[in-house]
Amino acid sequence: MSKPSIITLHDLSFKPLIPEEEVRKRVLELGEVLSAELKGKRPLFISILSGAFVFAADLIRAFDGDCEVSFVKLASYAGTSSTGEVRTVLGLDKQIEGRHLVVVEDIVDTGQTLHHFLEEILKHKPASITTVGFLRKPEAVAFPVKVDIIGFDIDDKFVVGYGLDYNGLGRNLRGIYVLAD
Ligand code: IMP
């Protein structure tokens, strides 16, 4: 049976934006870039929960070499829009001083979450920080944040899938879906 192209989550409909095959291909490419840049440095990947857990799981397996993984939980979204405030729900459990960090974000929207988190971790004097965003909405970025490696730039529209949710649903979709007009 073929998959329906339009999906419904709660009260909203979404249409395909980036198919599963393209997602997979791009994650492998990002893994190669990181493997070359951080060769022999045993980086610590820090995945920003909840949304980045799917991307981070694939990204570390696309990384060729020793690495460690940790998680922080930050929240700024309610429904389909940002609340304008970043809350730390779960903090870091590892020493980061002198470490090479790879900060993994699912999507850079306004950039507030990443900006806020980078300010926090810089205080702990890491050796280097590489920021990776699977998606970025360039038109929405409002905070001065440098994303070193980006999977895809997309339009400023609400998306779900590959870890991203709409009020809890959609994280298990293998591709990216965008709000249907
Ligand atoms: P920012 O702080 O505005 O950059 O927003 C980052 C966080 O908001 C992301 O890590 C997501 O959890 C959430 N977010 C932003 N845009 C979307 C979207 O289009 N769909 C689902 N979640 C989103």
Short mmCIF file of N, CA and C and ligand atoms in Angstrom, two decimals:
data_model
loop_
_atom_site.label_atom_id
_atom_site.label_comp_id
_atom_site.label_asym_id
_atom_site.label_seq_id
_atom_site.Cartn_x
_atom_site.Cartn_y
_atom_site.Cartn_z
N MET A 1 0.85 -1.20 0.00
CA MET A 1 0.00 0.00 0.00
C MET A 1 0.88 1.25 0.00
N SER A 2 0.62 2.22 -0.87
CA SER A 2 1.47 3.42 -0.88
C SER A 2 1.09 4.34 0.28
N LYS A 3 2.09 5.11 0.75
CA LYS A 3 1.85 5.97 1.90
C LYS A 3 1.01 7.17 1.46
N PRO A 4 0.09 7.64 2.31
CA PRO A 4 -0.67 8.83 1.93
C PRO A 4 0.26 10.02 1.88
N SER A 5 0.08 10.93 0.91
CA SER A 5 1.01 12.05 0.85
C SER A 5 0.66 13.13 1.87
N ILE A 6 -0.61 13.24 2.22
CA ILE A 6 -0.98 14.22 3.24
C ILE A 6 -1.22 13.48 4.55
N ILE A 7 -0.64 13.98 5.62
CA ILE A 7 -0.88 13.34 6.92
C ILE A 7 -1.55 14.34 7.85
N THR A 8 -2.29 13.83 8.81
CA THR A 8 -2.97 14.70 9.77
C THR A 8 -2.44 14.41 11.17
N LEU A 9 -2.04 15.46 11.87
CA LEU A 9 -1.62 15.35 13.27
C LEU A 9 -2.51 16.31 14.07
N HIS A 10 -3.18 15.80 15.06
CA HIS A 10 -4.17 16.59 15.79
C HIS A 10 -5.11 17.25 14.77
N ASP A 11 -5.13 18.59 14.75
CA ASP A 11 -6.06 19.33 13.89
C ASP A 11 -5.41 19.85 12.61
N LEU A 12 -4.14 19.50 12.35
CA LEU A 12 -3.44 20.10 11.20
C LEU A 12 -3.02 19.07 10.16
N SER A 13 -2.96 19.51 8.89
CA SER A 13 -2.53 18.63 7.80
C SER A 13 -1.13 19.03 7.35
N PHE A 14 -0.33 18.02 7.00
CA PHE A 14 1.05 18.25 6.57
C PHE A 14 1.31 17.51 5.26
N LYS A 15 2.15 18.11 4.40
CA LYS A 15 2.51 17.46 3.13
C LYS A 15 4.01 17.21 3.10
N PRO A 16 4.47 16.24 2.28
CA PRO A 16 5.89 15.90 2.26
C PRO A 16 6.76 17.07 1.81
N LEU A 17 7.91 17.25 2.46
CA LEU A 17 8.85 18.29 2.07
C LEU A 17 10.21 17.68 1.70
N ILE A 18 10.77 16.87 2.60
CA ILE A 18 12.06 16.20 2.30
C ILE A 18 11.88 14.70 2.53
N PRO A 19 11.98 13.91 1.45
CA PRO A 19 11.74 12.47 1.61
C PRO A 19 12.84 11.77 2.41
N GLU A 20 12.48 10.63 2.95
CA GLU A 20 13.38 9.84 3.80
C GLU A 20 14.75 9.61 3.15
N GLU A 21 14.77 9.27 1.86
CA GLU A 21 16.03 8.96 1.18
C GLU A 21 16.97 10.16 1.20
N GLU A 22 16.39 11.36 0.99
CA GLU A 22 17.24 12.57 0.99
C GLU A 22 17.77 12.87 2.38
N VAL A 23 16.93 12.61 3.37
CA VAL A 23 17.35 12.81 4.76
C VAL A 23 18.55 11.93 5.06
N ARG A 24 18.42 10.65 4.74
CA ARG A 24 19.50 9.68 5.00
C ARG A 24 20.79 10.09 4.31
N LYS A 25 20.66 10.45 3.03
CA LYS A 25 21.84 10.80 2.23
C LYS A 25 22.57 12.00 2.85
N ARG A 26 21.77 12.99 3.22
CA ARG A 26 22.36 14.22 3.76
C ARG A 26 23.05 13.97 5.11
N VAL A 27 22.45 13.13 5.94
CA VAL A 27 23.04 12.85 7.25
C VAL A 27 24.39 12.14 7.07
N LEU A 28 24.48 11.25 6.10
CA LEU A 28 25.76 10.59 5.83
C LEU A 28 26.81 11.60 5.40
N GLU A 29 26.39 12.56 4.56
CA GLU A 29 27.33 13.61 4.12
C GLU A 29 27.81 14.44 5.32
N LEU A 30 26.88 14.80 6.19
CA LEU A 30 27.26 15.61 7.36
C LEU A 30 28.22 14.82 8.26
N GLY A 31 27.97 13.52 8.38
CA GLY A 31 28.85 12.66 9.16
C GLY A 31 30.26 12.65 8.59
N GLU A 32 30.35 12.62 7.28
CA GLU A 32 31.68 12.63 6.64
C GLU A 32 32.42 13.93 6.91
N VAL A 33 31.70 15.03 6.81
CA VAL A 33 32.32 16.34 7.06
C VAL A 33 32.85 16.40 8.49
N LEU A 34 32.02 15.98 9.45
CA LEU A 34 32.43 16.01 10.86
C LEU A 34 33.59 15.06 11.12
N SER A 35 33.55 13.90 10.49
CA SER A 35 34.63 12.92 10.69
C SER A 35 35.96 13.50 10.24
N ALA A 36 35.95 14.23 9.12
CA ALA A 36 37.19 14.82 8.61
C ALA A 36 37.64 15.95 9.53
N GLU A 37 36.69 16.80 9.97
CA GLU A 37 37.06 17.97 10.78
C GLU A 37 37.55 17.60 12.18
N LEU A 38 37.00 16.51 12.71
CA LEU A 38 37.29 16.18 14.12
C LEU A 38 38.07 14.87 14.27
N LYS A 39 38.78 14.55 13.22
CA LYS A 39 39.55 13.30 13.21
C LYS A 39 40.50 13.22 14.42
N GLY A 40 40.41 12.12 15.17
CA GLY A 40 41.31 11.89 16.30
C GLY A 40 41.04 12.74 17.53
N LYS A 41 39.94 13.52 17.54
CA LYS A 41 39.71 14.46 18.66
C LYS A 41 38.70 13.95 19.69
N ARG A 42 38.20 12.79 19.51
CA ARG A 42 37.17 12.19 20.39
C ARG A 42 36.14 13.23 20.86
N PRO A 43 35.34 13.77 19.92
CA PRO A 43 34.38 14.82 20.29
C PRO A 43 33.27 14.32 21.21
N LEU A 44 32.71 15.28 21.92
CA LEU A 44 31.51 15.01 22.72
C LEU A 44 30.32 15.62 21.97
N PHE A 45 29.43 14.77 21.48
CA PHE A 45 28.22 15.26 20.84
C PHE A 45 27.22 15.62 21.92
N ILE A 46 26.66 16.82 21.85
CA ILE A 46 25.62 17.21 22.81
C ILE A 46 24.34 17.42 22.02
N SER A 47 23.39 16.55 22.26
CA SER A 47 22.13 16.62 21.52
C SER A 47 21.11 17.41 22.32
N ILE A 48 20.49 18.39 21.66
CA ILE A 48 19.47 19.19 22.35
C ILE A 48 18.12 18.47 22.22
N LEU A 49 17.62 18.02 23.35
CA LEU A 49 16.34 17.30 23.37
C LEU A 49 15.18 18.28 23.38
N SER A 50 14.01 17.90 22.99
CA SER A 50 13.74 16.55 22.57
C SER A 50 14.01 16.32 21.08
N GLY A 51 13.76 17.34 20.25
CA GLY A 51 13.70 17.13 18.81
C GLY A 51 14.91 16.50 18.15
N ALA A 52 16.14 16.75 18.69
CA ALA A 52 17.35 16.32 17.97
C ALA A 52 17.73 14.87 18.22
N PHE A 53 16.95 14.14 19.00
CA PHE A 53 17.41 12.78 19.35
C PHE A 53 17.48 11.86 18.14
N VAL A 54 16.60 12.02 17.18
CA VAL A 54 16.61 11.14 16.00
C VAL A 54 17.82 11.48 15.12
N PHE A 55 17.99 12.76 14.86
CA PHE A 55 19.12 13.23 14.05
C PHE A 55 20.44 12.84 14.72
N ALA A 56 20.54 13.07 16.04
CA ALA A 56 21.79 12.77 16.74
C ALA A 56 22.10 11.28 16.66
N ALA A 57 21.09 10.43 16.77
CA ALA A 57 21.31 8.98 16.72
C ALA A 57 21.89 8.58 15.37
N ASP A 58 21.39 9.18 14.30
CA ASP A 58 21.91 8.87 12.97
C ASP A 58 23.28 9.52 12.75
N LEU A 59 23.43 10.74 13.25
CA LEU A 59 24.68 11.49 13.01
C LEU A 59 25.88 10.80 13.69
N ILE A 60 25.71 10.34 14.92
CA ILE A 60 26.87 9.70 15.58
C ILE A 60 27.23 8.40 14.87
N ARG A 61 26.24 7.73 14.26
CA ARG A 61 26.57 6.50 13.55
C ARG A 61 27.17 6.78 12.17
N ALA A 62 27.02 8.03 11.72
CA ALA A 62 27.67 8.43 10.47
C ALA A 62 29.05 9.00 10.76
N PHE A 63 29.38 9.13 12.06
CA PHE A 63 30.69 9.67 12.45
C PHE A 63 31.68 8.53 12.54
N ASP A 64 32.81 8.71 11.88
CA ASP A 64 33.81 7.67 11.80
C ASP A 64 34.92 7.97 12.82
N GLY A 65 34.91 7.30 13.94
CA GLY A 65 35.93 7.54 14.97
C GLY A 65 35.30 7.50 16.35
N ASP A 66 36.14 7.60 17.40
CA ASP A 66 35.61 7.59 18.76
C ASP A 66 34.86 8.88 19.04
N CYS A 67 33.76 8.76 19.74
CA CYS A 67 33.03 9.96 20.17
C CYS A 67 32.19 9.60 21.40
N GLU A 68 31.78 10.63 22.14
CA GLU A 68 30.87 10.42 23.26
C GLU A 68 29.60 11.23 23.00
N VAL A 69 28.56 10.91 23.74
CA VAL A 69 27.27 11.59 23.53
C VAL A 69 26.66 12.00 24.86
N SER A 70 26.08 13.17 24.88
CA SER A 70 25.34 13.61 26.06
C SER A 70 24.10 14.38 25.60
N PHE A 71 23.21 14.62 26.53
CA PHE A 71 21.93 15.25 26.16
C PHE A 71 21.60 16.40 27.10
N VAL A 72 21.01 17.44 26.55
CA VAL A 72 20.42 18.48 27.39
C VAL A 72 19.00 18.68 26.90
N LYS A 73 18.15 19.07 27.80
CA LYS A 73 16.76 19.30 27.38
C LYS A 73 16.44 20.76 27.55
N LEU A 74 16.16 21.41 26.43
CA LEU A 74 15.78 22.82 26.44
C LEU A 74 14.42 22.92 25.77
N ALA A 75 13.61 23.85 26.22
CA ALA A 75 12.28 23.96 25.60
C ALA A 75 11.91 25.41 25.39
N SER A 76 11.41 25.71 24.18
CA SER A 76 10.96 27.09 23.92
C SER A 76 9.66 27.10 23.13
N TYR A 77 9.25 25.92 22.65
CA TYR A 77 8.08 25.89 21.77
C TYR A 77 6.81 25.39 22.47
N ALA A 78 5.68 25.98 22.09
CA ALA A 78 4.37 25.48 22.52
C ALA A 78 3.51 25.49 21.27
N GLY A 79 3.00 24.34 20.85
CA GLY A 79 2.21 24.28 19.62
C GLY A 79 3.08 24.55 18.42
N THR A 80 2.69 25.52 17.60
CA THR A 80 3.46 25.78 16.38
C THR A 80 4.27 27.08 16.47
N SER A 81 4.41 27.65 17.66
CA SER A 81 5.23 28.87 17.72
C SER A 81 6.06 28.93 18.99
N SER A 82 7.13 29.74 18.91
CA SER A 82 8.06 29.87 20.03
C SER A 82 7.44 30.71 21.13
N THR A 83 7.74 30.36 22.39
CA THR A 83 7.22 31.15 23.50
C THR A 83 8.12 32.35 23.77
N GLY A 84 9.29 32.38 23.12
CA GLY A 84 10.21 33.50 23.32
C GLY A 84 11.06 33.35 24.57
N GLU A 85 10.97 32.19 25.21
CA GLU A 85 11.73 31.98 26.45
C GLU A 85 12.30 30.57 26.42
N VAL A 86 13.60 30.43 26.74
CA VAL A 86 14.21 29.09 26.71
C VAL A 86 14.35 28.57 28.14
N ARG A 87 13.82 27.40 28.39
CA ARG A 87 13.92 26.79 29.72
C ARG A 87 14.87 25.60 29.64
N THR A 88 15.76 25.47 30.62
CA THR A 88 16.60 24.26 30.70
C THR A 88 15.88 23.27 31.57
N VAL A 89 15.49 22.15 30.96
CA VAL A 89 14.71 21.16 31.68
C VAL A 89 15.60 20.04 32.21
N LEU A 90 16.70 19.81 31.50
CA LEU A 90 17.65 18.76 31.91
C LEU A 90 19.03 19.26 31.55
N GLY A 91 19.93 19.32 32.51
CA GLY A 91 21.25 19.91 32.26
C GLY A 91 22.31 18.90 31.87
N LEU A 92 23.50 19.41 31.62
CA LEU A 92 24.62 18.56 31.18
C LEU A 92 25.16 17.69 32.31
N ASP A 93 25.51 16.47 31.99
CA ASP A 93 26.03 15.56 33.01
C ASP A 93 27.52 15.25 32.80
N LYS A 94 28.17 15.97 31.88
CA LYS A 94 29.59 15.66 31.61
C LYS A 94 30.44 16.91 31.76
N GLN A 95 31.72 16.69 32.07
CA GLN A 95 32.70 17.78 32.09
C GLN A 95 32.95 18.21 30.65
N ILE A 96 32.88 19.50 30.37
CA ILE A 96 33.11 19.90 28.98
C ILE A 96 34.35 20.78 28.80
N GLU A 97 34.99 21.10 29.93
CA GLU A 97 36.21 21.90 29.83
C GLU A 97 37.26 21.14 29.00
N GLY A 98 37.81 21.83 28.00
CA GLY A 98 38.86 21.24 27.18
C GLY A 98 38.38 20.23 26.15
N ARG A 99 37.06 20.01 26.08
CA ARG A 99 36.54 19.02 25.12
C ARG A 99 36.18 19.68 23.78
N HIS A 100 36.22 18.86 22.73
CA HIS A 100 35.74 19.31 21.43
C HIS A 100 34.26 18.94 21.36
N LEU A 101 33.41 19.96 21.31
CA LEU A 101 31.97 19.72 21.38
C LEU A 101 31.32 19.81 20.00
N VAL A 102 30.35 18.95 19.78
CA VAL A 102 29.49 19.06 18.59
C VAL A 102 28.07 19.24 19.12
N VAL A 103 27.54 20.43 18.97
CA VAL A 103 26.19 20.71 19.48
C VAL A 103 25.19 20.40 18.37
N VAL A 104 24.29 19.48 18.66
CA VAL A 104 23.37 18.97 17.63
C VAL A 104 21.96 19.50 17.89
N GLU A 105 21.47 20.29 16.94
CA GLU A 105 20.12 20.88 17.05
C GLU A 105 19.27 20.36 15.89
N ASP A 106 18.01 20.09 16.16
CA ASP A 106 17.13 19.59 15.10
C ASP A 106 16.84 20.68 14.07
N ILE A 107 16.44 21.86 14.57
CA ILE A 107 16.10 22.95 13.65
C ILE A 107 16.45 24.28 14.29
N VAL A 108 17.08 25.15 13.51
CA VAL A 108 17.37 26.50 13.98
C VAL A 108 16.29 27.39 13.38
N ASP A 109 15.42 27.87 14.25
CA ASP A 109 14.28 28.69 13.82
C ASP A 109 14.67 30.14 14.09
N THR A 110 14.35 30.68 15.26
CA THR A 110 14.83 32.03 15.59
C THR A 110 16.31 32.00 15.98
N GLY A 111 16.79 30.82 16.37
CA GLY A 111 18.18 30.70 16.83
C GLY A 111 18.32 30.92 18.33
N GLN A 112 17.20 31.20 18.99
CA GLN A 112 17.25 31.53 20.41
C GLN A 112 17.78 30.37 21.27
N THR A 113 17.30 29.17 20.99
CA THR A 113 17.71 28.01 21.79
C THR A 113 19.21 27.81 21.70
N LEU A 114 19.72 27.81 20.48
CA LEU A 114 21.16 27.59 20.28
C LEU A 114 21.97 28.72 20.89
N HIS A 115 21.53 29.94 20.67
CA HIS A 115 22.22 31.11 21.21
C HIS A 115 22.33 31.01 22.74
N HIS A 116 21.22 30.71 23.36
CA HIS A 116 21.13 30.58 24.81
C HIS A 116 22.08 29.48 25.29
N PHE A 117 22.04 28.33 24.62
CA PHE A 117 22.85 27.19 25.04
C PHE A 117 24.35 27.46 24.84
N LEU A 118 24.71 28.09 23.73
CA LEU A 118 26.12 28.38 23.48
C LEU A 118 26.68 29.33 24.54
N GLU A 119 25.88 30.30 24.93
CA GLU A 119 26.32 31.22 25.99
C GLU A 119 26.63 30.45 27.27
N GLU A 120 25.78 29.47 27.57
CA GLU A 120 25.98 28.65 28.78
C GLU A 120 27.26 27.83 28.70
N ILE A 121 27.44 27.11 27.59
CA ILE A 121 28.58 26.18 27.55
C ILE A 121 29.92 26.89 27.36
N LEU A 122 29.89 28.09 26.78
CA LEU A 122 31.15 28.83 26.62
C LEU A 122 31.79 29.13 27.97
N LYS A 123 30.94 29.27 28.99
CA LYS A 123 31.44 29.55 30.34
C LYS A 123 32.30 28.41 30.86
N HIS A 124 32.09 27.20 30.30
CA HIS A 124 32.82 26.02 30.80
C HIS A 124 34.09 25.72 30.01
N LYS A 125 34.50 26.68 29.17
CA LYS A 125 35.77 26.61 28.44
C LYS A 125 36.03 25.32 27.65
N PRO A 126 35.18 24.98 26.71
CA PRO A 126 35.48 23.83 25.85
C PRO A 126 36.65 24.18 24.91
N ALA A 127 37.30 23.14 24.35
CA ALA A 127 38.41 23.38 23.42
C ALA A 127 37.88 23.94 22.10
N SER A 128 36.74 23.42 21.64
CA SER A 128 36.12 23.93 20.41
C SER A 128 34.64 23.58 20.43
N ILE A 129 33.88 24.34 19.65
CA ILE A 129 32.45 24.04 19.51
C ILE A 129 32.10 24.02 18.02
N THR A 130 31.53 22.93 17.57
CA THR A 130 30.99 22.87 16.20
C THR A 130 29.48 22.76 16.34
N THR A 131 28.76 23.67 15.70
CA THR A 131 27.29 23.61 15.79
C THR A 131 26.73 22.98 14.51
N VAL A 132 25.80 22.07 14.72
CA VAL A 132 25.17 21.39 13.59
C VAL A 132 23.65 21.51 13.72
N GLY A 133 23.02 21.99 12.66
CA GLY A 133 21.56 22.05 12.65
C GLY A 133 21.06 21.23 11.48
N PHE A 134 20.15 20.30 11.74
CA PHE A 134 19.66 19.51 10.61
C PHE A 134 18.88 20.41 9.65
N LEU A 135 18.02 21.26 10.22
CA LEU A 135 17.27 22.22 9.39
C LEU A 135 17.54 23.63 9.89
N ARG A 136 17.37 24.60 9.00
CA ARG A 136 17.43 26.00 9.41
C ARG A 136 16.42 26.77 8.59
N LYS A 137 15.75 27.73 9.28
CA LYS A 137 14.82 28.61 8.57
C LYS A 137 15.49 29.98 8.50
N PRO A 138 16.24 30.26 7.43
CA PRO A 138 17.02 31.51 7.38
C PRO A 138 16.18 32.76 7.58
N GLU A 139 14.94 32.75 7.09
CA GLU A 139 14.11 33.97 7.23
C GLU A 139 13.68 34.22 8.67
N ALA A 140 13.72 33.18 9.50
CA ALA A 140 13.23 33.31 10.87
C ALA A 140 14.33 33.65 11.87
N VAL A 141 15.60 33.44 11.46
CA VAL A 141 16.70 33.60 12.41
C VAL A 141 16.76 35.04 12.92
N ALA A 142 16.70 35.19 14.25
CA ALA A 142 16.67 36.51 14.86
C ALA A 142 17.79 36.71 15.87
N PHE A 143 18.50 35.64 16.19
CA PHE A 143 19.59 35.73 17.16
C PHE A 143 20.92 35.53 16.45
N PRO A 144 21.98 36.21 16.91
CA PRO A 144 23.27 36.11 16.23
C PRO A 144 23.94 34.77 16.55
N VAL A 145 23.62 33.76 15.77
CA VAL A 145 24.16 32.45 16.06
C VAL A 145 24.78 31.85 14.80
N LYS A 146 25.97 31.27 14.96
CA LYS A 146 26.66 30.70 13.81
C LYS A 146 26.40 29.19 13.79
N VAL A 147 25.79 28.73 12.70
CA VAL A 147 25.58 27.29 12.57
C VAL A 147 26.63 26.81 11.57
N ASP A 148 27.57 25.99 12.04
CA ASP A 148 28.71 25.61 11.20
C ASP A 148 28.30 24.65 10.09
N ILE A 149 27.42 23.71 10.44
CA ILE A 149 27.03 22.68 9.48
C ILE A 149 25.52 22.58 9.44
N ILE A 150 24.97 22.65 8.23
CA ILE A 150 23.50 22.65 8.08
C ILE A 150 23.06 21.58 7.10
N GLY A 151 22.03 20.85 7.50
CA GLY A 151 21.48 19.83 6.61
C GLY A 151 20.74 20.46 5.45
N PHE A 152 19.68 21.21 5.78
CA PHE A 152 18.86 21.85 4.75
C PHE A 152 18.38 23.22 5.24
N ASP A 153 18.43 24.21 4.38
CA ASP A 153 17.74 25.48 4.63
C ASP A 153 16.33 25.34 4.08
N ILE A 154 15.34 25.73 4.88
CA ILE A 154 13.94 25.60 4.44
C ILE A 154 13.21 26.93 4.62
N ASP A 155 12.01 27.02 4.01
CA ASP A 155 11.19 28.22 4.18
C ASP A 155 10.71 28.33 5.63
N ASP A 156 10.29 29.52 5.99
CA ASP A 156 9.82 29.78 7.35
C ASP A 156 8.40 29.23 7.54
N LYS A 157 8.29 27.90 7.53
CA LYS A 157 6.99 27.25 7.72
C LYS A 157 7.16 26.14 8.75
N PHE A 158 6.09 25.80 9.43
CA PHE A 158 6.16 24.80 10.48
C PHE A 158 6.31 23.40 9.88
N VAL A 159 7.29 22.65 10.39
CA VAL A 159 7.55 21.30 9.87
C VAL A 159 7.53 20.26 10.99
N VAL A 160 7.30 19.02 10.60
CA VAL A 160 7.34 17.90 11.56
C VAL A 160 8.10 16.74 10.92
N GLY A 161 8.44 15.77 11.75
CA GLY A 161 9.09 14.56 11.27
C GLY A 161 10.56 14.52 11.63
N TYR A 162 11.15 13.34 11.59
CA TYR A 162 12.56 13.13 11.88
C TYR A 162 12.92 13.76 13.23
N GLY A 163 12.07 13.52 14.21
CA GLY A 163 12.30 14.03 15.57
C GLY A 163 11.49 15.25 15.93
N LEU A 164 11.04 15.99 14.92
CA LEU A 164 10.29 17.22 15.19
C LEU A 164 8.80 16.91 15.35
N ASP A 165 8.18 17.60 16.30
CA ASP A 165 6.78 17.27 16.60
C ASP A 165 5.85 18.46 16.48
N TYR A 166 4.58 18.14 16.42
CA TYR A 166 3.53 19.14 16.62
C TYR A 166 2.75 18.65 17.83
N ASN A 167 2.90 19.35 18.95
CA ASN A 167 2.26 18.96 20.21
C ASN A 167 2.38 17.46 20.48
N GLY A 168 3.60 16.97 20.35
CA GLY A 168 3.89 15.58 20.74
C GLY A 168 3.82 14.57 19.62
N LEU A 169 3.17 14.90 18.52
CA LEU A 169 3.03 13.92 17.43
C LEU A 169 3.95 14.25 16.25
N GLY A 170 4.31 13.20 15.51
CA GLY A 170 5.06 13.39 14.26
C GLY A 170 6.54 13.07 14.37
N ARG A 171 7.05 12.86 15.57
CA ARG A 171 8.50 12.64 15.73
C ARG A 171 8.97 11.39 14.99
N ASN A 172 8.11 10.39 14.87
CA ASN A 172 8.51 9.11 14.26
C ASN A 172 8.40 9.09 12.74
N LEU A 173 8.00 10.18 12.12
CA LEU A 173 7.96 10.21 10.65
C LEU A 173 9.38 10.22 10.12
N ARG A 174 9.63 9.46 9.05
CA ARG A 174 11.02 9.31 8.59
C ARG A 174 11.50 10.44 7.69
N GLY A 175 10.55 11.13 7.09
CA GLY A 175 10.90 12.29 6.28
C GLY A 175 10.43 13.56 6.98
N ILE A 176 10.63 14.72 6.31
CA ILE A 176 10.16 15.99 6.85
C ILE A 176 8.87 16.37 6.13
N TYR A 177 7.88 16.81 6.91
CA TYR A 177 6.58 17.24 6.36
C TYR A 177 6.34 18.69 6.75
N VAL A 178 5.70 19.42 5.86
CA VAL A 178 5.44 20.85 6.12
C VAL A 178 3.93 21.09 6.18
N LEU A 179 3.57 22.06 6.99
CA LEU A 179 2.16 22.43 7.14
C LEU A 179 1.55 22.71 5.77
N ALA A 180 0.46 22.00 5.45
CA ALA A 180 -0.20 22.22 4.16
C ALA A 180 -1.00 23.51 4.23
N ASP A 181 -0.98 24.31 3.13
CA ASP A 181 -1.66 25.63 3.16
C ASP A 181 -3.18 25.44 3.15
P1 IMP B 1 14.52 28.49 18.11
O1 IMP B 1 14.97 28.64 19.53
O2 IMP B 1 13.50 29.52 17.71
O3 IMP B 1 15.65 28.39 17.12
O4 IMP B 1 13.70 27.15 18.03
C1 IMP B 1 14.33 25.95 18.18
C2 IMP B 1 13.40 24.87 18.68
O5 IMP B 1 12.02 25.13 18.41
C3 IMP B 1 13.74 23.64 17.92
O6 IMP B 1 14.75 22.92 18.57
C4 IMP B 1 12.43 22.89 17.86
O7 IMP B 1 12.28 22.08 19.00
C5 IMP B 1 11.39 23.99 17.87
N1 IMP B 1 10.93 24.30 16.49
C6 IMP B 1 11.28 25.37 15.74
N2 IMP B 1 10.68 25.33 14.52
C7 IMP B 1 9.96 24.18 14.51
C8 IMP B 1 9.14 23.56 13.51
O8 IMP B 1 8.96 24.04 12.37
N3 IMP B 1 8.58 22.37 13.87
C9 IMP B 1 8.77 21.79 15.09
N4 IMP B 1 9.52 22.35 16.06
C10 IMP B 1 10.13 23.53 15.76
#
